[in-house]
Amino acid sequence: MGDPRWPSLRLDPPMSGASSTASPIPVPAILLGEGLPPFEAITAEQVKAHIPALMEQLQAELSALEQQLELALGSGAPLQWHQVMDPLQRMGERLRWSWGVVSHLNGVCNSPELREAHASQQAAVVQFGNRAGQSQVLYRALQQLQTQANGLDATQQRILAAELRDMQLRGVGLSGEAQEAFNAASQELAELSTRFGNQVLDATNSWTLSLTNPDDVDGLPSSLLDQLAQASRAAGAEGSTAESGPWLLGLDMPRYAPFMKYSRRRDLREQLYKAHVGRASGQGEGSAAELNNWPLIEQILTLRGQQAQRLGYANWAEVSLAAKMADSEAAVELLLEELRLAAHPVAMQELESLRACAARHGAPEAADLRPWDVSYWAEVLRQESFELDSEALRPYFPLPRVLEGLFSLCGRLFDIRIEAADGEAPVWHPDVRFFRVLEGAGAGARAGEAIAAFYLDPYSRPGSKRGGAWMDECLGRGVSPSGQAVLPVAYLICNQSSPVGDTPSLMTFEEVETLFHEFGHGLQHMLTTVERPQVAGINGVEWDAVELPSQFMENFCWEWPVLRHMTAHVDTGEPLPRALFDKMLAAKNFQSGLQTLRQIEFSLVDMRLHTEGEQAQDFMQVLRDVRAEVAVLPSPAWGRTLHTFSHIFAGGYAAGYYSYKWAEVLSADAYAAFEETAGADGEPSIETGRRYRETILEVGGSRPAMESFKAFRGREPKLDALLRHQGMSQ
Ligand code: ZN
């Protein structure tokens, strides 16, 4: 997913200066407020020159709206939807359009100037969101709209309920001292989170170990040796080489993870592991005394507990779940427990096979496997079991062929047609492609009608493009100020390797899955038929259901009838051999039991810390209890993994880490409908595809995710499909 969306009020089409025909002064590109953005015209100078004026205008408009609503509320006359929601929508859309382009460019065409310009305006944007989100007048106006029973439809009711809830969670319902305390605590929480994240980073960077003896790097692959030597040179050892060292070890993932996987030196793995799990604990190898996150954890959890009570909830878990699909902490616990029961025996077997593997190699740890041995023996076992070199798959997955396969699959299933339209829209880089989405033949008279478009920015550009992959909105479905229909347009951003010379980009299988994933988000954005932008596409979809359409699409990459049509060896044109695919299948669920238990452990710790809140006597005890319940390999008592749990203490996942598993259950179960209805040749069913389009993709956030799921599946979600897909069925 992309950036967090515009915080509280998502609003409507643009009324920029562009439409005031009296003005002879050309509107700066960044303030156009409608249409496809002219990216090349939007510069850091424009951001600094014009965003402040936009923010001032929006502030003034918000004040004017508040005054009007004050009068209207005072008059006792009933309020109308268009008096409240339409102006809000317009303001929000103007901000979303302009600031959205800046954020987008900041992610894909970063430069020191643009980064600086973005940072210089961000506070004003956040401040505007906070002001609107805590506006008492707006809140009363929304409440009045909700209560006066004036013929709002279910979608409007849902939009109002969500807006009111979001405002409540921002403390709008509080007054006087309570609100002051709430705001002060929000501010403090934001600062504590930032400090938590910074200290994780500092603690990670504060530990290094220089290896000088070739024995120390026994087993490491050359790519890692290169990295370690480069790190060593960067730290001042100028003559350092991959062949003869010295090699500088560190705790960052690109060095830590492969070392744990490949190093044959058990003593060094133990040393590195201890440093890693001791980070930001202020004690032991991995952490300077001043980098201790413990006091921050205590303050954050205590403050969250107090904030929850100010808002009228028992604890922070309830606050988090107020906006999610899971309706209670008990429902989350139940799902995790069912998963645990299924994963536990599988994980025990996996652990046993690691011990057996170590024993076959005559390793002493066979009798006493410890956490720092797991990655290493898993890698040995994986290589022995599957003989699958993931790099050898690349030549079968040239990007153009993969796209053909993806487009033809979506075309058949969802009755759409996807056509290249390069040159029809301005782009931010020559590698960016532009595509249109049209109604398919099944649409009768509407066949061939344009319904959406998307940009695809496939390649990595180190230095100027953020890592990872995401989908974001460029334009949302709606109506322009001049009354024109606006079609949804998506940004699909990946980071795969660039073409070299005449050779197209050759994708790893993970990159193929990523492309399908983002395309799944994109489909929900593009195929929406919802008229109200607040709940069209991914807007208004509960956080723990938003990954349903994306993870769902990944499943098709594992379907032989689908996959073979999207492979063609770059030199010979041959499709992927079935034998290679069988190897991929065999390796697919390697260690899935242990991985699942790990995710359950994180989810439970997160949920319980935020349920017990300040009542918890000892937060470390919560961690120890969960481990005793879940883990199959005892963790050492000195492990301080809470101290680096940035998802929940520095990110947005507090009492929400479970969402990963929750959405996985939904997407696997939705996909099972396709397995159940596939043709004899394994081809996915077109009828099921149409139903999926209508019940999930088209309706977006306009109704509760559970209703959409039931409309598609005919029942509530079940766990079976996920367990089966991950090889954990009994
Ligand atoms: Zn996603």
XYZ file of N, CA, C and O and ligand atoms in Angstrom, residues 1-2 469-471 517-518 521 546-548 550-551 554, ligand 1:
57
model
N 0.839 -1.179 0.000
C 0.000 0.000 0.000
C 0.878 1.234 0.000
O 2.048 1.204 0.237
N 0.288 2.323 -0.250
C 1.090 3.526 -0.367
C 1.150 4.308 0.924
O 1.041 3.768 2.005
N 7.197 -1.740 -3.094
C 6.200 -1.609 -4.145
C 4.918 -1.091 -3.521
O 4.639 -1.371 -2.368
N 4.168 -0.313 -4.288
C 2.919 0.190 -3.740
C 1.952 0.602 -4.838
O 2.329 0.773 -5.990
N 0.664 0.709 -4.437
C -0.360 1.255 -5.305
C -0.861 2.517 -4.635
O -1.000 2.559 -3.421
N 0.247 -8.560 -6.695
C -0.264 -7.990 -5.447
C -0.719 -6.539 -5.659
O -1.861 -6.185 -5.371
N 0.183 -5.734 -6.195
C -0.158 -4.322 -6.384
C -1.278 -4.167 -7.399
O -2.118 -3.287 -7.285
N -4.588 -4.434 -5.620
C -5.016 -3.155 -5.028
C -5.551 -2.247 -6.136
O -6.582 -1.598 -5.994
N -8.077 -4.561 3.800
C -7.611 -3.848 2.609
C -6.631 -4.697 1.795
O -6.477 -4.507 0.589
N -6.005 -5.685 2.447
C -5.071 -6.550 1.716
C -5.752 -7.767 1.112
O -5.088 -8.662 0.591
N -7.073 -7.808 1.172
C -7.762 -8.954 0.566
C -7.549 -9.016 -0.952
O -7.030 -10.003 -1.473
N -5.382 -7.742 -2.853
C -3.987 -7.806 -3.281
C -3.410 -9.202 -3.062
O -2.880 -9.820 -3.986
N -3.571 -9.712 -1.829
C -3.041 -11.053 -1.560
C -3.784 -12.100 -2.391
O -3.208 -13.104 -2.798
N -2.142 -12.752 -5.738
C -0.886 -13.507 -5.709
C -1.114 -14.993 -5.943
O -0.257 -15.679 -6.500
Zn -0.656 -4.470 -0.202
